[in-house]
Coordinates of C-alpha atoms in Angstrom, one line a residue:
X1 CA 126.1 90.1 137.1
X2 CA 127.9 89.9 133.8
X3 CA 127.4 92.6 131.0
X4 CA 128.0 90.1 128.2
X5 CA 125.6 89.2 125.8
X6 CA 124.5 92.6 125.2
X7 CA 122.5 94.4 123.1
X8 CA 123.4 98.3 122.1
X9 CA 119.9 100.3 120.7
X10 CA 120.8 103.4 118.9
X11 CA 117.5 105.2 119.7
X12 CA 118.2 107.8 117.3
X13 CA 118.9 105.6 114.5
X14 CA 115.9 103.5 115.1
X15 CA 114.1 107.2 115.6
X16 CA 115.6 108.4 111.9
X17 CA 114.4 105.0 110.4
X18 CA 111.1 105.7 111.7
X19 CA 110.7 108.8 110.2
X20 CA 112.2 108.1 106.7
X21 CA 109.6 105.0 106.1
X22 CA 106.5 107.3 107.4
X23 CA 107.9 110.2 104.8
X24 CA 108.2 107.9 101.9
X25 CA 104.5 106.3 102.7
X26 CA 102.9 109.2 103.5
X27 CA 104.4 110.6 99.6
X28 CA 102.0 107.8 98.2
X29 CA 99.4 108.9 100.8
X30 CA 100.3 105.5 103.3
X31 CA 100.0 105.1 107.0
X32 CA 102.4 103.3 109.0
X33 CA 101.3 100.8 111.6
X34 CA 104.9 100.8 113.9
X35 CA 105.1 97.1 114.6
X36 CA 107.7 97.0 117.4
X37 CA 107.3 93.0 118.1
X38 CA 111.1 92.3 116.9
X39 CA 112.2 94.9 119.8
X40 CA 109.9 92.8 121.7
X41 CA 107.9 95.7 122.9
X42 CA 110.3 97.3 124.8
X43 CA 109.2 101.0 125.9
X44 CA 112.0 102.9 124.4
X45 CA 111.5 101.4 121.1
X46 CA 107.5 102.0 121.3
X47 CA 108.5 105.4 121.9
X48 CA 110.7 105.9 118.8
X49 CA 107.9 104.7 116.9
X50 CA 105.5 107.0 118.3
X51 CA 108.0 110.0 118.1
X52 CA 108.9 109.1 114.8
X53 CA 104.9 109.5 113.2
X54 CA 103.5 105.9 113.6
X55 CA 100.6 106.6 113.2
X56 CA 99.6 103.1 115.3
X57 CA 101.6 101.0 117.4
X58 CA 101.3 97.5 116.4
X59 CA 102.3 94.4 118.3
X60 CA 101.3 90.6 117.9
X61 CA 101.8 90.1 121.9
X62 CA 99.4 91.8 124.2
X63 CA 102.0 92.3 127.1
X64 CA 103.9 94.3 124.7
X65 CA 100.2 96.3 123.8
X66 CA 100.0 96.5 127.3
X67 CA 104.0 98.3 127.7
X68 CA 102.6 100.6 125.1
X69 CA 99.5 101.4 126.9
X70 CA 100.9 102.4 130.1
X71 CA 103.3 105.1 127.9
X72 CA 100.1 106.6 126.9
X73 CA 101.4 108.3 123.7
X74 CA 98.3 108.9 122.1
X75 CA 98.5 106.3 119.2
X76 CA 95.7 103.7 118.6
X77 CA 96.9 100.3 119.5
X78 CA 96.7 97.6 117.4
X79 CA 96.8 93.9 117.8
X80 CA 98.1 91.6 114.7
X81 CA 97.8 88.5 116.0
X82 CA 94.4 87.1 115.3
X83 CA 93.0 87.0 118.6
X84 CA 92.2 83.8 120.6
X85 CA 88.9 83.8 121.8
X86 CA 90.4 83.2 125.1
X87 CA 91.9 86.5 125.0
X88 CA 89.0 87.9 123.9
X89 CA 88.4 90.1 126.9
X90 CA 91.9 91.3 127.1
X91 CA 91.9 92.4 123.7
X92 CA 89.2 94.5 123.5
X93 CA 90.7 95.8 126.7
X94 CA 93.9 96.6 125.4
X95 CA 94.1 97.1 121.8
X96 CA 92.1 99.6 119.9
X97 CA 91.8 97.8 116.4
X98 CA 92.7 93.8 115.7
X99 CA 93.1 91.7 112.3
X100 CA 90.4 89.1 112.2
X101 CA 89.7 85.7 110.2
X102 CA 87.3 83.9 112.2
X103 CA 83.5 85.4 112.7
X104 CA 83.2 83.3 115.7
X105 CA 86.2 85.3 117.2
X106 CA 84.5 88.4 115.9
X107 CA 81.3 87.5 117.8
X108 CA 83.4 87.1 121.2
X109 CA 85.2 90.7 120.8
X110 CA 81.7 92.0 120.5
X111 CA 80.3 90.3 123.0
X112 CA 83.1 91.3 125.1
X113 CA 83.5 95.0 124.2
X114 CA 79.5 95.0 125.0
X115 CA 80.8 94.1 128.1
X116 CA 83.2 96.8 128.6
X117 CA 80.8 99.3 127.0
X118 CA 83.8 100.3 124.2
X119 CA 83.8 99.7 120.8
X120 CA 86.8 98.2 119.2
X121 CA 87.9 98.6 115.6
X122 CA 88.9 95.2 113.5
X123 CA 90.6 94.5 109.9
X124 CA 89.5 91.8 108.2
X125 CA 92.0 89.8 106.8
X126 CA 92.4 88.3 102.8
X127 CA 94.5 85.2 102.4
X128 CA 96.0 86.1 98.8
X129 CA 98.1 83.3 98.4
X130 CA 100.5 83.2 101.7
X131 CA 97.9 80.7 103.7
X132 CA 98.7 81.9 107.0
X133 CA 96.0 84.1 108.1
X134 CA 92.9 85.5 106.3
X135 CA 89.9 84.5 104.4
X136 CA 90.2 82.0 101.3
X137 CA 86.5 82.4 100.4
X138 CA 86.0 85.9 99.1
X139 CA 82.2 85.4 100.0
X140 CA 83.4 84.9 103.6
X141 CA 84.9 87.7 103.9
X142 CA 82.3 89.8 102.6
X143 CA 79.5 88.2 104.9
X144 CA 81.4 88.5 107.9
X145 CA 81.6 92.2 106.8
X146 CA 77.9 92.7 106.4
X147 CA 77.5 91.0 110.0
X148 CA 80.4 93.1 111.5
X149 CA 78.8 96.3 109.6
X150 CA 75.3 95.7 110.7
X151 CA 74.8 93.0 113.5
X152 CA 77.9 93.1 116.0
X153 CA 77.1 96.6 116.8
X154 CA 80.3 97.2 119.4
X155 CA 82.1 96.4 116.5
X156 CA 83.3 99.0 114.2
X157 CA 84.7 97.6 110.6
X158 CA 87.8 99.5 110.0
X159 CA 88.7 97.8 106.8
X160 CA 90.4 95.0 105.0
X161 CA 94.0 94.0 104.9
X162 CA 96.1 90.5 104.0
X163 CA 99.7 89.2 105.3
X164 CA 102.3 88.6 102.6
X165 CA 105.9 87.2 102.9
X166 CA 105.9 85.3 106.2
X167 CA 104.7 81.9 105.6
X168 CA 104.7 81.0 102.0
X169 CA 107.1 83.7 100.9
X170 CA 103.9 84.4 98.4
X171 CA 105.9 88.6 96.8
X172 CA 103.5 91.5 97.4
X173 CA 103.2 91.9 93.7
X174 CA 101.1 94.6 92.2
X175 CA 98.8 92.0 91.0
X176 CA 98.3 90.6 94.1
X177 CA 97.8 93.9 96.0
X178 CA 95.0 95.1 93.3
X179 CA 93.0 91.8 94.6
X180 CA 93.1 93.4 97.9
X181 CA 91.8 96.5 96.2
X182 CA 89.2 94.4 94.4
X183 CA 87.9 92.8 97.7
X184 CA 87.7 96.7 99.8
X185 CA 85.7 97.6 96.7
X186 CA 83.3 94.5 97.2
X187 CA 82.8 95.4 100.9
X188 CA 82.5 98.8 100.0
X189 CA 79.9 98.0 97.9
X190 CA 78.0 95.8 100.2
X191 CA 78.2 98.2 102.9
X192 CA 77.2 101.3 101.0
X193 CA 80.1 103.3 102.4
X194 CA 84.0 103.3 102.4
X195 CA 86.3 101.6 104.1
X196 CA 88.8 103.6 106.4
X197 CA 92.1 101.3 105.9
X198 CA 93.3 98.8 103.2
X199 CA 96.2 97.7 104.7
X200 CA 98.6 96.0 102.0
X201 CA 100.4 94.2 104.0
X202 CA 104.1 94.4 106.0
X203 CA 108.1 94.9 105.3
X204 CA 107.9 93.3 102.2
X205 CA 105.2 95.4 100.7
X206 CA 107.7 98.7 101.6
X207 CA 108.8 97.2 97.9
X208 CA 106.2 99.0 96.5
X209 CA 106.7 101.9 97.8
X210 CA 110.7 101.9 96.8
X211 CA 109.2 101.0 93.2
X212 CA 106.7 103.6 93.0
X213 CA 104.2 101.1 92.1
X214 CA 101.6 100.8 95.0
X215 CA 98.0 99.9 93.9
X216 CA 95.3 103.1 94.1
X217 CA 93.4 102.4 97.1
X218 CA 96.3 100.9 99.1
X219 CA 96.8 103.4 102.4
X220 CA 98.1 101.2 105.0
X221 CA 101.2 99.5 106.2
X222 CA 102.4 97.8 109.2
X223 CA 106.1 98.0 109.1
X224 CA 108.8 96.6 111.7
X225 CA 111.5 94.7 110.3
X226 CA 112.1 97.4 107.5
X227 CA 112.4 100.0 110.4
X228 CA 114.1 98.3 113.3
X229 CA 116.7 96.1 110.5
X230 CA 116.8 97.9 107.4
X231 CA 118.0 94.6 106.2
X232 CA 115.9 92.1 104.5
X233 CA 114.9 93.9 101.3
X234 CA 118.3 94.9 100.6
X235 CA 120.2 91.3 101.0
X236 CA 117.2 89.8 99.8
X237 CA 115.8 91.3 96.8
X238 CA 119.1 94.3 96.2
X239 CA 117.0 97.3 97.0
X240 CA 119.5 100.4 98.0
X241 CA 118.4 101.1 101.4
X242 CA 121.6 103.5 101.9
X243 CA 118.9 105.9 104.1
X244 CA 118.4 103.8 106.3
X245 CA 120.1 102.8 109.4
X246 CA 121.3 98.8 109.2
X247 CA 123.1 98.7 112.5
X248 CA 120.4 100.2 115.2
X249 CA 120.7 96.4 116.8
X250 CA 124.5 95.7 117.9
X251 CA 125.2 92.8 119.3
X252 CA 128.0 92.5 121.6
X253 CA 129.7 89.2 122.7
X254 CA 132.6 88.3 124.7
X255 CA 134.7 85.5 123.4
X256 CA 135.6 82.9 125.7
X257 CA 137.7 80.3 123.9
X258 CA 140.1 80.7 121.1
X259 CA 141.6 77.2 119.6
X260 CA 143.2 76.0 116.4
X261 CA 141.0 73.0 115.5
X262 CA 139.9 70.9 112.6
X263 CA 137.0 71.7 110.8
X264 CA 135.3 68.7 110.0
X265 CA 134.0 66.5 113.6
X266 CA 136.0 63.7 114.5
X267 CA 134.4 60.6 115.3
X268 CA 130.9 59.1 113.9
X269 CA 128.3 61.7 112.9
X270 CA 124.7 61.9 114.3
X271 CA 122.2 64.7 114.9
X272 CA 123.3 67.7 117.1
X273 CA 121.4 69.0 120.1
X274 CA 118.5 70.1 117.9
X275 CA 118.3 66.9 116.3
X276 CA 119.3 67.9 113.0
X277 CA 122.0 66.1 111.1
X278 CA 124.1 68.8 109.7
X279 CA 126.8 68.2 107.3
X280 CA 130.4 70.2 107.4
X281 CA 132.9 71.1 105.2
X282 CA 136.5 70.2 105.3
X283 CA 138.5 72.8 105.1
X284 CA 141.9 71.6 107.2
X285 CA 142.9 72.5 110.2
X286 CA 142.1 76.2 111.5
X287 CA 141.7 79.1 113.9
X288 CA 138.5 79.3 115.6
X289 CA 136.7 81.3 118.6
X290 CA 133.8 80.8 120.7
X291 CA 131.8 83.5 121.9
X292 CA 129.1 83.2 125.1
X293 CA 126.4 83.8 123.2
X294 CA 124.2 80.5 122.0
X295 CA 120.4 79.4 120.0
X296 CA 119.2 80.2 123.5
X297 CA 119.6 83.9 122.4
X298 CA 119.7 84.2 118.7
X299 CA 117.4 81.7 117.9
X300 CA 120.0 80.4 114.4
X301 CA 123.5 80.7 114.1
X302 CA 122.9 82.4 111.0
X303 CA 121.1 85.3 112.6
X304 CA 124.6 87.5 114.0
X305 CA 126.5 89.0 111.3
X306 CA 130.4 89.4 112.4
X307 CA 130.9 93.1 112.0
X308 CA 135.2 92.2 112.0
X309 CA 136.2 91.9 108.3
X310 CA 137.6 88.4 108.4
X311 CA 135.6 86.3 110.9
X312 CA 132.7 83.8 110.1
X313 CA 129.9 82.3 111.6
X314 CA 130.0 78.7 111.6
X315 CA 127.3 77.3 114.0
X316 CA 126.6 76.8 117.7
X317 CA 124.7 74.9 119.9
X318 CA 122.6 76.7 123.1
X319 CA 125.1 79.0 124.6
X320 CA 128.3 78.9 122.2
X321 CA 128.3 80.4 118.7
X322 CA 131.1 78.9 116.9
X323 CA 133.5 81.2 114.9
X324 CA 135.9 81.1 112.4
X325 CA 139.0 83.4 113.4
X326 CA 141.7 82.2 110.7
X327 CA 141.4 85.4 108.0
X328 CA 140.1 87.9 111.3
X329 CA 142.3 91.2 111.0
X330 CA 143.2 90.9 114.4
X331 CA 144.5 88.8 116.9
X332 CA 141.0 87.4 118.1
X333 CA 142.0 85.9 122.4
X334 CA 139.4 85.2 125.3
X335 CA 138.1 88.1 127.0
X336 CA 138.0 90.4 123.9
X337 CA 134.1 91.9 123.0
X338 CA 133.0 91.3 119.4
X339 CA 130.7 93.3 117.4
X340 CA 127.4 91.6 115.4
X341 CA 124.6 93.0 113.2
X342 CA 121.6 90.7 113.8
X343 CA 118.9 90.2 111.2
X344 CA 115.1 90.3 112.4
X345 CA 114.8 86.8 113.7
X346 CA 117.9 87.8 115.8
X347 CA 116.5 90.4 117.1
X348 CA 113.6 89.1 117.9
X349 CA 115.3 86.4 120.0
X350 CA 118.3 88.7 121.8
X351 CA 115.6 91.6 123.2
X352 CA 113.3 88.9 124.5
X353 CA 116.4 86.7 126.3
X354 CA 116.6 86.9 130.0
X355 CA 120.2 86.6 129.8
X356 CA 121.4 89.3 127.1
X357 CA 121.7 92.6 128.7
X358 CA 119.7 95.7 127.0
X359 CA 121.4 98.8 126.6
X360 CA 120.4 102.1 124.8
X361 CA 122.1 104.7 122.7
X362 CA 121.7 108.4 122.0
X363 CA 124.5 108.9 119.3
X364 CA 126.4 106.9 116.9
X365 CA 129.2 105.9 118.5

């Protein structure tokens, strides 16, 4: 069996990262949720998490929940995926806590944890602005509270939480974490008691904490990308993340062509294998390399990151990534292994792909 694609974990770097996000939350009195989805689950990244003072391990898939259960390390599981109600039974089974929108799914997991004689903790989810998951009524949200809090009664209501970032790119501001705030407050006071966890959010609200600016009341995270990349909210918004690891992930890649070609297709123009119409730049004739390592298993071209000073990414189709050699330090030929930092979405597709081997560090070389 072939050894190329790979992907090279640094489990002490990821380990480190772990540990420097739950030290800088915990200085503004914030637990991390370890959301180890981008590593898709795998057990030796759960384990870094828990090692490293998650203080839950948090994963969208259930099989991955499921990984994590079997390692037993003590931590409260936590599903954030809104459940389907067809899963219902599997959740309460495996996850200790879940993020919730929809009181009819709320109804099932109590039905269902009835069933199982357990109780099982849930987060009720705001929509501030991101419309992906969450209550847009505030009134909503605080009656399926009050039903959660004194009619599902195998349901316990751990708290309130909302999703920034992901779909509509809406900033965790400081104005729009303080409506979180507002709305724990208006449980709290329908409730007649307080809530255990306001959770403010993902990655992107770690801005926050860099800025010192967190809303009072805000004592919950769930954090992947920020600990398994170290990436976005440096390229992205120019925070200095220089204690953090960038390169746990290393993608290795053997190139298998190396041509001098032009730049610009030859022929008429139509969609690609995707169906997109792209459009290219001229830029004459030049030296280019193809490495075995496609969309199939990145997801985008865009998502590898050539760690040779020199060489660019120029696209790909389902196995080949397409690379520009011409200004490469080296004398790029076939058979030679290059080096990539992938960003989440990477990540996310290399550790789930049958066909990219997984392999694990202990130092950093």
């Amino acid at each position: 069996m072939a050894e190329f694609p790979q992907v090279r974990i640094n489990l002490d770097y990821l380990e480190e990262n772990v540990r420097t996000v739950v030290s800088r939350c915990a200085e503004r009195g914030v637990s991390v949720a370890g959301v180890v989805k981008g590593a898709t689950g795998l057990a030796e990244c759960i384990e870094c998490f828990a090692e490293g003072g998650a203080t839950q391990i948090a994963s969208s898939r259930l099989e991955q929940l499921e990984t994590a259960k079997r390692l037993n390390t003590g931590l409260p599981l936590m599903l954030i995926r809104i459940p389907m109600i067809s899963e219902a039974a599997e959740a309460v089974r495996l996850a200790d806590i879940s993020l919730n929108s929809e009181i009819t799914v709320l109804r099932e997991l109590d039905r269902q944890a009835g069933i199982a004689g357990r109780n099982h903790g849930v987060i009720l989810m705001a929509d501030l602005g991101d419309l992906r998951e969450g209550f847009w009524n505030r009134d909503e949200l605080i009656d399926a509270a009050v039903e959660v809090e004194t009619g599902l009664h195998n349901l316990e209501l751990k708290g309130v939480g909302t999703n920034l970032g992901c779909y509509g790119a809406i900033q965790p501001t400081v104005e729009k974490l303080e409506e979180l705030v507002s709305i724990a407050h208006q449980v709290e006071d329908k409730i007649g008691r307080k809530l255990e966890i306001i959770s403010g959010g993902a990655s992107s609200s770690y801005m926050r904490i860099l800025d010192g600016n967190l809303p009072e009341g805000i004592n919950h995270l769930r954090i992947g990308e920020q600990i398994l990349n170290a990436y976005d909210l440096e390229k992205y918004y120019g925070y200095d993340l220089s204690d953090m690891h960038p390169d746990v992930f290393t993608l290795r890649a053997e190139v298998v062509e190396v041509k001098t070609k032009p730049t610009h297709p030859v022929g008429e123009v139509g969609v690609d294998a995707f169906g997109r119409k792209r459009v290219y730049e001229d830029r004459g004739i030049r030296r280019r390399a193809i490495v075995a390592v496609g969309k199939a298993d990145i997801g985008d071209s865009d998502n590898i990151i050539p760690r040779d000073e020199g060489i660019e990414v120029i696209g790909g189709s389902s196995d080949h990534t397409i690379l520009d050699v011409e200004d490469a330090k080296r004398d790029i030929k076939p058979g030679d292994i290059l080096e990539f930092n992938v960003n989440y979405g990477g990540m996310l597709y290399l550790t789930g792909s049958a066909s990219v081997k997984i392999r694990f560090d202990k130092t950093g070389k």
